[in-house]
mmCIF file of C-alpha atoms and ligand atoms in Angstrom:
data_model
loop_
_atom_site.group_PDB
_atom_site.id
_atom_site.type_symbol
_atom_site.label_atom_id
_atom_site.label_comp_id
_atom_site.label_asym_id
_atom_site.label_seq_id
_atom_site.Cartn_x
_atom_site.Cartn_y
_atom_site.Cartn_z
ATOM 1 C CA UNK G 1 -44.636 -14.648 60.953
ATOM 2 C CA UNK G 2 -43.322 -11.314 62.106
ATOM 3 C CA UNK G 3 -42.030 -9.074 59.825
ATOM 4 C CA UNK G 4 -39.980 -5.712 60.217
ATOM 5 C CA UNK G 5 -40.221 -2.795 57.460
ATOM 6 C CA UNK G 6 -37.176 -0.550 57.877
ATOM 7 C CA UNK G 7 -37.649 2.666 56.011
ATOM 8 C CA UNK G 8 -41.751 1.955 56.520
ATOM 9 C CA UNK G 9 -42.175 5.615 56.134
ATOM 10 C CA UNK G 10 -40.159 6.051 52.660
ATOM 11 C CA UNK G 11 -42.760 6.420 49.585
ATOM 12 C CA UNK G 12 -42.073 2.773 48.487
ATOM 13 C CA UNK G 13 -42.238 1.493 52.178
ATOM 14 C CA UNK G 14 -45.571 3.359 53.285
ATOM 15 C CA UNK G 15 -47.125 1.511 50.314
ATOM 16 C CA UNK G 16 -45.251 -1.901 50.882
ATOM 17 C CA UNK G 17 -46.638 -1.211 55.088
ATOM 18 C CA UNK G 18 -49.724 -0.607 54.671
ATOM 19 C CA UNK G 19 -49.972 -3.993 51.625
ATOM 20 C CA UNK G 20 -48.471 -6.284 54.355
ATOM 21 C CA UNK G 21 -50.570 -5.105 56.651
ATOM 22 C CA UNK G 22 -53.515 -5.893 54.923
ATOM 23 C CA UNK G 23 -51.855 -9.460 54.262
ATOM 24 C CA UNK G 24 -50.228 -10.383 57.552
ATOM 25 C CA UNK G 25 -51.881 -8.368 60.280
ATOM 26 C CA UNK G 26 -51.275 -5.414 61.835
ATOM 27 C CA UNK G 27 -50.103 -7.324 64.925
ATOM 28 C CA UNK G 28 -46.979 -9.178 62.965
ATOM 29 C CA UNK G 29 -46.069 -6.018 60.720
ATOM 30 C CA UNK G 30 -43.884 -3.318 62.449
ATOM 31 C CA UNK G 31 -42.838 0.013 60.552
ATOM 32 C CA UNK G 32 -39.728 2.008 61.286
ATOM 33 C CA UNK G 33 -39.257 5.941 60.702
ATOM 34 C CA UNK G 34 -35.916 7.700 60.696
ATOM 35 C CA UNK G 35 -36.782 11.465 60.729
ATOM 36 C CA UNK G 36 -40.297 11.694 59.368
ATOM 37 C CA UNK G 37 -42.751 10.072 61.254
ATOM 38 C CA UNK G 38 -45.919 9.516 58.968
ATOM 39 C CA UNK G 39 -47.576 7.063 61.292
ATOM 40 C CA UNK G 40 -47.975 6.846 64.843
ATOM 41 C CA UNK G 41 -47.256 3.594 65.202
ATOM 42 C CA UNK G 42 -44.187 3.354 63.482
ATOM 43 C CA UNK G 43 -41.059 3.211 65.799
ATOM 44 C CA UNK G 44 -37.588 5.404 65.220
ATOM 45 C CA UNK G 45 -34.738 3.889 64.040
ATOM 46 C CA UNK G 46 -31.510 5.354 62.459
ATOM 47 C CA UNK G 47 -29.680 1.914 60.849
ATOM 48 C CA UNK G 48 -25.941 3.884 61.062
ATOM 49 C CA UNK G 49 -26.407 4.066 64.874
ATOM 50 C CA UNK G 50 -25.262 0.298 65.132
ATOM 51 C CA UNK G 51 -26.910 -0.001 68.883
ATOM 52 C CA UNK G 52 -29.838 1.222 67.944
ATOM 53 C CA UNK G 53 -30.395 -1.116 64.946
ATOM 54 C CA UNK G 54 -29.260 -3.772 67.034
ATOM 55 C CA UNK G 55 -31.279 -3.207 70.192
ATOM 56 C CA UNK G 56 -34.727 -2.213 67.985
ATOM 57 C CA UNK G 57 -34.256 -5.891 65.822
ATOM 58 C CA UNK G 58 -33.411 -7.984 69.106
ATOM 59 C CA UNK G 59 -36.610 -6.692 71.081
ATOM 60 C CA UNK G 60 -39.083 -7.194 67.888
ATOM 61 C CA UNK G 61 -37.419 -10.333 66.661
ATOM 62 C CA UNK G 62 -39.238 -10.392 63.121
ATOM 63 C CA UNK G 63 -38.364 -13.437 61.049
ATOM 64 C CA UNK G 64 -38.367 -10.962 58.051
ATOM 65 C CA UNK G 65 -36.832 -7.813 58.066
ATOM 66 C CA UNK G 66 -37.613 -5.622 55.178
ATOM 67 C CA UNK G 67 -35.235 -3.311 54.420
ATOM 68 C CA UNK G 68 -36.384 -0.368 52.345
ATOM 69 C CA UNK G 69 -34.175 2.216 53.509
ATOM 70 C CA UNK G 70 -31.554 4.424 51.384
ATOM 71 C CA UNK G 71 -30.624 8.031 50.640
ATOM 72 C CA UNK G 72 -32.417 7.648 47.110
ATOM 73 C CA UNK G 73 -31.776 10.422 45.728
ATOM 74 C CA UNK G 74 -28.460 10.190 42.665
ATOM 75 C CA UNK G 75 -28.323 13.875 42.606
ATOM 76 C CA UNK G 76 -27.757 14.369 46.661
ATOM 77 C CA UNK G 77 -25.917 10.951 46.772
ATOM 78 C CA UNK G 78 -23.535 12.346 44.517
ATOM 79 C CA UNK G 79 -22.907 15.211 46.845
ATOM 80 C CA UNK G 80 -22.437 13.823 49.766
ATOM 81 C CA UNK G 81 -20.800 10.541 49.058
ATOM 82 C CA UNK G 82 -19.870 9.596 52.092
ATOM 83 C CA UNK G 83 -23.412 10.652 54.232
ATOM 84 C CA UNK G 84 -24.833 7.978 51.013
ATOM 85 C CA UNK G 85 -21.908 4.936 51.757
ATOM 86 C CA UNK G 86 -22.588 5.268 55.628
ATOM 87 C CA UNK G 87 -26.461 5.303 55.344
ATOM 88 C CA UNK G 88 -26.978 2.819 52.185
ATOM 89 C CA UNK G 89 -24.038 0.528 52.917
ATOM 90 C CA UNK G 90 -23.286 0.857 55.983
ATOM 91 C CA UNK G 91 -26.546 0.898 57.247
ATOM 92 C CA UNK G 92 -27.251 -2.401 55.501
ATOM 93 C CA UNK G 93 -24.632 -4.103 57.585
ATOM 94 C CA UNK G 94 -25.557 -2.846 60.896
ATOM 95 C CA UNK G 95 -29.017 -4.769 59.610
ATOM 96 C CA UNK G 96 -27.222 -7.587 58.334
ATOM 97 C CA UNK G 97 -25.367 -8.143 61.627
ATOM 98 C CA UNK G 98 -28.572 -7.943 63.562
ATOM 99 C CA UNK G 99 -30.526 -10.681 61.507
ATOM 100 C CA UNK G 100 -27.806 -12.790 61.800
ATOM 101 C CA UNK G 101 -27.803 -12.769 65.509
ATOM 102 C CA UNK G 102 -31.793 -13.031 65.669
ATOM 103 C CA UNK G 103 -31.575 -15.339 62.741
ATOM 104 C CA UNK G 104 -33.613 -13.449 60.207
ATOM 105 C CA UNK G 105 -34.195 -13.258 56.570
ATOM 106 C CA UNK G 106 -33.804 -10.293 55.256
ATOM 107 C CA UNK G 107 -35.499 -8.739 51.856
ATOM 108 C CA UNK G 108 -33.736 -5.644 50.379
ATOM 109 C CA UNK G 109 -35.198 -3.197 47.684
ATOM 110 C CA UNK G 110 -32.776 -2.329 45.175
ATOM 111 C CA UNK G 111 -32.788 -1.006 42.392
ATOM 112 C CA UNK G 112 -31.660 -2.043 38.436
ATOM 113 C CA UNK G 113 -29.856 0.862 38.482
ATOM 114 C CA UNK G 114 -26.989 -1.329 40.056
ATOM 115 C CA UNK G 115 -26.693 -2.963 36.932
ATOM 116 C CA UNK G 116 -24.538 0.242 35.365
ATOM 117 C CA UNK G 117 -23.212 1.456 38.616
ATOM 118 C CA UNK G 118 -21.856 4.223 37.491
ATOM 119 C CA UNK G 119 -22.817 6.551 39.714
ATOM 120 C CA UNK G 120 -22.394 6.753 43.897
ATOM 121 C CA UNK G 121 -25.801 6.501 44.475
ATOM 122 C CA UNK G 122 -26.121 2.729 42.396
ATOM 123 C CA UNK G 123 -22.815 1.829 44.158
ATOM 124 C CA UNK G 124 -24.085 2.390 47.126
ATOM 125 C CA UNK G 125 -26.981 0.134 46.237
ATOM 126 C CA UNK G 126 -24.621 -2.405 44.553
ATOM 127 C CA UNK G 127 -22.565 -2.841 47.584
ATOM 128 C CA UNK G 128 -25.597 -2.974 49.850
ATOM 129 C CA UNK G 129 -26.601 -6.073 47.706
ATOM 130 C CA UNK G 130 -23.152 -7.887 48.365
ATOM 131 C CA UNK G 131 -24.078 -7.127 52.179
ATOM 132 C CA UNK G 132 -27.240 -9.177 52.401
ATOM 133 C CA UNK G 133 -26.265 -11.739 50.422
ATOM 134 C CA UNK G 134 -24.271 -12.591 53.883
ATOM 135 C CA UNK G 135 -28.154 -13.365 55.779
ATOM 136 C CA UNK G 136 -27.603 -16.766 57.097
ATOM 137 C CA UNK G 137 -31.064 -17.216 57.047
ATOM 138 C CA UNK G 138 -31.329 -16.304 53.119
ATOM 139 C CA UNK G 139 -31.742 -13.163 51.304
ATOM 140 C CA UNK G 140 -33.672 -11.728 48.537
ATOM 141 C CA UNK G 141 -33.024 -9.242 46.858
ATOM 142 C CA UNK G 142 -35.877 -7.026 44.733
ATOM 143 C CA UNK G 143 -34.783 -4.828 41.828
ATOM 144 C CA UNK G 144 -37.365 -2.197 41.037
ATOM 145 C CA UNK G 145 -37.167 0.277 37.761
ATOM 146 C CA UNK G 146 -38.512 3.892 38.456
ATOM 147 C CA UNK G 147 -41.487 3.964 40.802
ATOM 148 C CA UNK G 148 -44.561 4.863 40.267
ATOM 149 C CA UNK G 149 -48.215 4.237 42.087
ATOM 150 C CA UNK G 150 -49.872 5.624 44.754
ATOM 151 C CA UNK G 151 -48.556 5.698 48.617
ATOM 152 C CA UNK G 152 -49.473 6.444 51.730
ATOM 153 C CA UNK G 153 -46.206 8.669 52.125
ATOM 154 C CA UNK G 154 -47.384 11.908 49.166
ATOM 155 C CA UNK G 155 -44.857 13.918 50.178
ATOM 156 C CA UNK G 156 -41.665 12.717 49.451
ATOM 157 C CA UNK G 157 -40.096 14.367 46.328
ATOM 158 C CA UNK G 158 -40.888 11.450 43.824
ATOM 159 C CA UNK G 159 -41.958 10.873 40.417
ATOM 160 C CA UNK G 160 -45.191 9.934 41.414
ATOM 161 C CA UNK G 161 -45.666 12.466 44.084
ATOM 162 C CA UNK G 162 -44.818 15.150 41.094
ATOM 163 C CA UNK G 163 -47.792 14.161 38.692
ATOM 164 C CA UNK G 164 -50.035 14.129 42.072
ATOM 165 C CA UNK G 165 -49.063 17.721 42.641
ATOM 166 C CA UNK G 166 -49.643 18.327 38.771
ATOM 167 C CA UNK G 167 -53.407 17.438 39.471
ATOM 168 C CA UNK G 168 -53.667 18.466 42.804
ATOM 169 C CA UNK G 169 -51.677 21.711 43.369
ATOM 170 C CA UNK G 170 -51.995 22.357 39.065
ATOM 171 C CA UNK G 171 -48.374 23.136 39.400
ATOM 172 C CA UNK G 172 -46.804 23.079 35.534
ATOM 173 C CA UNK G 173 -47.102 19.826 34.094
ATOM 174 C CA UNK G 174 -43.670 19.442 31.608
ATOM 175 C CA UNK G 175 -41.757 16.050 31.480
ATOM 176 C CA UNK G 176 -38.618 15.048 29.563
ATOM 177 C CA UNK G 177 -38.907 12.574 26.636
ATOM 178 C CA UNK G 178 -34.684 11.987 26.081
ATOM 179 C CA UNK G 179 -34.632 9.550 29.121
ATOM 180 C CA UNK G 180 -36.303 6.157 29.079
ATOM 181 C CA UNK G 181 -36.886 3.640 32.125
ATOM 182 C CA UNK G 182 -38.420 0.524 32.945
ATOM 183 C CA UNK G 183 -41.702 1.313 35.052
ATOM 184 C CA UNK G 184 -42.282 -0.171 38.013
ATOM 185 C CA UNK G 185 -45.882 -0.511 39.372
ATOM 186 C CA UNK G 186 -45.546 0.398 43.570
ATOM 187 C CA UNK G 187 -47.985 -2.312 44.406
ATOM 188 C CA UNK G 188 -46.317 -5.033 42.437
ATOM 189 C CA UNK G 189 -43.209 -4.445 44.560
ATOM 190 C CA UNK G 190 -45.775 -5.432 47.788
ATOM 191 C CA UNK G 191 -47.223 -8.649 45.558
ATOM 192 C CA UNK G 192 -43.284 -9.818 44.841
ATOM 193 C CA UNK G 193 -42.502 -9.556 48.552
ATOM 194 C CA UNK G 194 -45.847 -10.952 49.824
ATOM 195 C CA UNK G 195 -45.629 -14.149 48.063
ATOM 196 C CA UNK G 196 -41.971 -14.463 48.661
ATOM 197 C CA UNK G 197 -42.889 -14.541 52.253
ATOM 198 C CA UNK G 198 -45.832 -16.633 51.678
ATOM 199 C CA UNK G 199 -43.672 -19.180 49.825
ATOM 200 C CA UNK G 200 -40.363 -18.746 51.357
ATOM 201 C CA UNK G 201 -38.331 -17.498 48.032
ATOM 202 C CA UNK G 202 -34.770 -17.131 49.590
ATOM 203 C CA UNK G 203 -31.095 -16.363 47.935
ATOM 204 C CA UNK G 204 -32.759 -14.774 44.581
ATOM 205 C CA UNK G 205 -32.358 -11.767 43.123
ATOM 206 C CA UNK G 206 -35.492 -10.699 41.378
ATOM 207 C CA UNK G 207 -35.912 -7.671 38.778
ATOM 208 C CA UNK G 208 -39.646 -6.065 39.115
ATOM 209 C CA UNK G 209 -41.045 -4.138 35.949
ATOM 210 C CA UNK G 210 -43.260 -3.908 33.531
ATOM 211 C CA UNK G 211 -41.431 -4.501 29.778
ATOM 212 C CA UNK G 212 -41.136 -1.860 27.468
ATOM 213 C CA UNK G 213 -39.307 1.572 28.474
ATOM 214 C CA UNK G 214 -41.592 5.053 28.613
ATOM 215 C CA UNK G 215 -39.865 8.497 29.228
ATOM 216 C CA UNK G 216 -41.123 10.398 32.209
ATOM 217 C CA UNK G 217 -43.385 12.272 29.391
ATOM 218 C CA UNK G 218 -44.868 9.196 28.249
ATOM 219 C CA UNK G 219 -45.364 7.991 32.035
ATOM 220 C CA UNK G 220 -47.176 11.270 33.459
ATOM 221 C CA UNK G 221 -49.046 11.890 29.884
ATOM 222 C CA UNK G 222 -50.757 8.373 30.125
ATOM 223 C CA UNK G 223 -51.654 9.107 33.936
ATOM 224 C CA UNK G 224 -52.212 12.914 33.823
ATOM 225 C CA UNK G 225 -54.248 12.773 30.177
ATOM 226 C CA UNK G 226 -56.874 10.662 32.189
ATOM 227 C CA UNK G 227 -57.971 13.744 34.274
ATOM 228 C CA UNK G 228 -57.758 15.880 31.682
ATOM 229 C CA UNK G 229 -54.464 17.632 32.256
ATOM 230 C CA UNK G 230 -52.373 18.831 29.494
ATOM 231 C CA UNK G 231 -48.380 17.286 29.831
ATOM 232 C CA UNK G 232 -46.087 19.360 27.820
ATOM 233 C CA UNK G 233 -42.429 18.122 26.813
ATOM 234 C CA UNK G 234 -38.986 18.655 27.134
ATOM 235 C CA UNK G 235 -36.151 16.962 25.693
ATOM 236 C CA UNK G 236 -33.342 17.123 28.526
ATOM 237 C CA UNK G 237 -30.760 15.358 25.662
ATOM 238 C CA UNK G 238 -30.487 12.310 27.816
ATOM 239 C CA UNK G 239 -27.524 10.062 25.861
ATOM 240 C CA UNK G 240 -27.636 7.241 28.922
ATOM 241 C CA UNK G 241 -26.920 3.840 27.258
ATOM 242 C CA UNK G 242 -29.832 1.183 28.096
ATOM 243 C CA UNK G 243 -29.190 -1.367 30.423
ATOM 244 C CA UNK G 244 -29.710 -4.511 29.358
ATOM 245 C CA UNK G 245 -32.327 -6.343 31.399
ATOM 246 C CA UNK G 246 -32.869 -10.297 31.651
ATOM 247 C CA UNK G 247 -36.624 -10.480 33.298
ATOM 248 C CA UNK G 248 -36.757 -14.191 33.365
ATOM 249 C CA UNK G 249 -36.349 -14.584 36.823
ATOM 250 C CA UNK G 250 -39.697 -13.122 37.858
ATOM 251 C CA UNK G 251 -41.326 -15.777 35.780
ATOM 252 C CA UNK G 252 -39.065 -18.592 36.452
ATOM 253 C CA UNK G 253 -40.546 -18.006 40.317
ATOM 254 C CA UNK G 254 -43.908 -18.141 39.294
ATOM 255 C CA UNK G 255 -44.110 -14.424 40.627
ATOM 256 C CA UNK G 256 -46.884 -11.877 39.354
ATOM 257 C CA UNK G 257 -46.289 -9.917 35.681
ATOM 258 C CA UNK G 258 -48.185 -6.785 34.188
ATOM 259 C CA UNK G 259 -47.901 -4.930 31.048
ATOM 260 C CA UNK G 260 -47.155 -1.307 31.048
ATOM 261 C CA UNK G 261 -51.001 -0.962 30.203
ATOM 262 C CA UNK G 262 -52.408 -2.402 33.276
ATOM 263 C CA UNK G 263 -50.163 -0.818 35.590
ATOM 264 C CA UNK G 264 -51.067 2.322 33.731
ATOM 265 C CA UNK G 265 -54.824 1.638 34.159
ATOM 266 C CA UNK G 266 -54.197 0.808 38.012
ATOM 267 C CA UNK G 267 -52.135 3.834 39.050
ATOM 268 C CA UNK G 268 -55.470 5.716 37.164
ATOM 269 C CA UNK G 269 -57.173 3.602 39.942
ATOM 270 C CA UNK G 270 -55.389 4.166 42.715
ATOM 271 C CA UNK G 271 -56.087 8.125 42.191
ATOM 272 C CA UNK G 272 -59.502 7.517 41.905
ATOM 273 C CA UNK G 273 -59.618 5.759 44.740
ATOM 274 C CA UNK G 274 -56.615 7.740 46.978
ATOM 275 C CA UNK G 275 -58.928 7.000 50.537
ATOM 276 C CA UNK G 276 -58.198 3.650 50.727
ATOM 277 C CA UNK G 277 -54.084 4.581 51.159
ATOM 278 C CA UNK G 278 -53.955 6.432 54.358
ATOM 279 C CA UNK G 279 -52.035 5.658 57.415
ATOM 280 C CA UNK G 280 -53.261 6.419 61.260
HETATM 281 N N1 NAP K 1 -38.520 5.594 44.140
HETATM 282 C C1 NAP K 1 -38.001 4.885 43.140
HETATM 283 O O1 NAP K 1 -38.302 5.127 41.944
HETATM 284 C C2 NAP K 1 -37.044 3.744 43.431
HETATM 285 C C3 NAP K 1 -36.566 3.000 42.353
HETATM 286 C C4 NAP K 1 -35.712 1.926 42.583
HETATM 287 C C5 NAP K 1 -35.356 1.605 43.889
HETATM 288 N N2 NAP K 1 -35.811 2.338 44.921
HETATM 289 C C6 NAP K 1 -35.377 1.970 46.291
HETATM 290 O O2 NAP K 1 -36.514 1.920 47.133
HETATM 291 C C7 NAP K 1 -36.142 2.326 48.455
HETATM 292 C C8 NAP K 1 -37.074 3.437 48.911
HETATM 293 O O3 NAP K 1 -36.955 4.532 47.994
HETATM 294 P P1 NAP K 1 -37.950 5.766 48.082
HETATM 295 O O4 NAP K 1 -37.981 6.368 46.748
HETATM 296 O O5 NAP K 1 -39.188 5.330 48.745
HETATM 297 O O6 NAP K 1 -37.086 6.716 49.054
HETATM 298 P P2 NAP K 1 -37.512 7.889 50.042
HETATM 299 O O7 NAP K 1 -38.972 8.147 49.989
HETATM 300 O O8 NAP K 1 -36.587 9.017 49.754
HETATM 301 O O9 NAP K 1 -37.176 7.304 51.497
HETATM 302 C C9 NAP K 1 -35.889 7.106 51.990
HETATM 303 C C10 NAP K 1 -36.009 6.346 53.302
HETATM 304 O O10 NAP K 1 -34.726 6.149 53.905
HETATM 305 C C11 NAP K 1 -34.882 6.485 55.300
HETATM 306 N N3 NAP K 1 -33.614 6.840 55.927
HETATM 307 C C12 NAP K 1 -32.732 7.767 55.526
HETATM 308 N N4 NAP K 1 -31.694 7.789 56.400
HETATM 309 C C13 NAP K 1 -31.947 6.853 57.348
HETATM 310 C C14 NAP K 1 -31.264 6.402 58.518
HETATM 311 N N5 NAP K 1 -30.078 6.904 58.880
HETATM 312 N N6 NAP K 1 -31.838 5.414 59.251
HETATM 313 C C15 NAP K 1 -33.022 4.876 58.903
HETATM 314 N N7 NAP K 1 -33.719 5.258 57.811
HETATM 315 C C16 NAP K 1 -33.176 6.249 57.054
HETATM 316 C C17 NAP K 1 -35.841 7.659 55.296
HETATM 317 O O11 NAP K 1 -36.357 7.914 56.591
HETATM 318 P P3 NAP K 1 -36.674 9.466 57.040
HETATM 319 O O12 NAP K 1 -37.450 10.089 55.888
HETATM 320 O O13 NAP K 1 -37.515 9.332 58.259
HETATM 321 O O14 NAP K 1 -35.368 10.132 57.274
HETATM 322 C C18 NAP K 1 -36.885 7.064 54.335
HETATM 323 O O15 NAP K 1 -37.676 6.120 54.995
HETATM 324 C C19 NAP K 1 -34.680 2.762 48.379
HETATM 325 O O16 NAP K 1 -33.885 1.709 48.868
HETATM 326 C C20 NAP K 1 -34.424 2.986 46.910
HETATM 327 O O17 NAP K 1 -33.077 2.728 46.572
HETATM 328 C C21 NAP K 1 -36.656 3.417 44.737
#
């Protein structure tokens, strides 16, 4: 079973590298970088160079490719529209046309977001989603909430990145409590896609979360109080309506669960225990 991670070098695809790794074999995972290379042996790929995509997928032939990559950022997506429409959209279909030629399944990380795409950035994502539903060889699409857990890939401006600078770096630990999320633990996104593989889950669309929503407040608090850091708030007037979310699915596939609580009390873990999440 070969499998191909593109975006391996994004915060949620170092993790989801170096988890498949550990499950399939370094020999049958490949990683792909864009600009950043974090690992040596992950290989450069830029998905709107259509060639390039093409070329990188027909030499590896994976049976999975994993497609983690997007401009992820709402804020910068929303100024520069079209930069996030050729790299999230069009990007997926220089991948889609690929695994159709190889044959290959491809898994795509979403997001719930396109649930209330109201913003570029989550139409972006939504239309991405349409894309792969066109694998021949079957699709399946994972919709995390916000992201949180440790990766291999620290740097990358994200949430959890920010509460690892608040312990490592002591920069000012102050959160918003107006806006409220679904949490999703990193590693769980790795167990979803691991067992898909393992049990060849095709043409689903599967959200990934823990139930309950925390603010970003709650989220670092519960992590940060741990070590002894004080959070402070800040209310940032956040009038978003909720998104209704059906989590059915996950069960209905016999897929992993865990309560905010034990994703809480592993994230506490994985800092702990930060060694065993490097790259080479
Ligand atoms: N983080 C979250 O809370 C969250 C929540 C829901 C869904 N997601 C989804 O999870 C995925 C990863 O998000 P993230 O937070 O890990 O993002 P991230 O750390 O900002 O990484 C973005 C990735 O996209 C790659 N990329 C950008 N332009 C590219 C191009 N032209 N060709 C190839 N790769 C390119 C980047 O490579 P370089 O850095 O090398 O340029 C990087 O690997 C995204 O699809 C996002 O929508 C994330």
């Amino acid at each position: 079973m070969k499998i191909l991670i593109i975006g391996a070098n994004s915060y949620v695809g170092a993790r989801l590298y170096l988890d498949l790794v550990k499950e399939f074999g370094e020999d049958d995972v490949t990683g792909t970088y864009h600009s950043k290379q974090i690992s040596k042996k992950f290989i450069k790929l830029d998905v709107t160079d259509s060639q390039n995509t093409l070329g990188t997928i027909e030499k590896i032939r994976p049976d999975i490719i994993v497609d983690v990559v997007a401009m992820a950022s709402p804020a910068w997506c929303e100024a520069h529209p079209e930069e996030a429409m050729e790299i999230n959209k069009n990007g997926t279909e220089n991948i889609l046309e690929a695994a159709n030629k190889i044959n290959a399944r491809i898994i795509y990380i979403s997001t719930t977001g396109v649930l209330n795409p109201a913003d570029v950035y989550r139409k972006t994502k939504l239309a991405a989603e349409e894309i792969v539903k066109g694998c021949k060889s079957g699709f399946l699409i994972v919709r995390p909430g916000l992201v949180e857990g440790f990766s291999p890939n620290t740097e990358n401006d994200r949430p959890f990145n920010r509460i690892l600078k608040n312990l490592d770096q002591k920069t000012p630990a102050i959160y918003d409590t107006s806006w409220k999320a679904n949490v999703t633990w990193i590693g769980h996104i790795s167990e979803v896609v691991i067992l898909s593989i393992r049990r060849g889950i095709k043409n689903e669309v599967v959200i990934v979360f823990s139930e309950g929503k925390r603010s970003r407040f709650d989220i670092a608090n519960d992590i940060l109080s741990k070590f002894g850091v004080k959070v402070e708030m800040k209310n940032d007037n956040d009038t978003s309506a909720p998104v209704q979310v059906d989590l059915s699915k996950i069960e209905e596939l016999r897929l992993p669960t865990h309560t905010y609580e034990e994703i809480v009390s592993k994230m506490v873990d994985e800092i702990h225990h930060r060694d065993k999440f490097k790259l080479e």
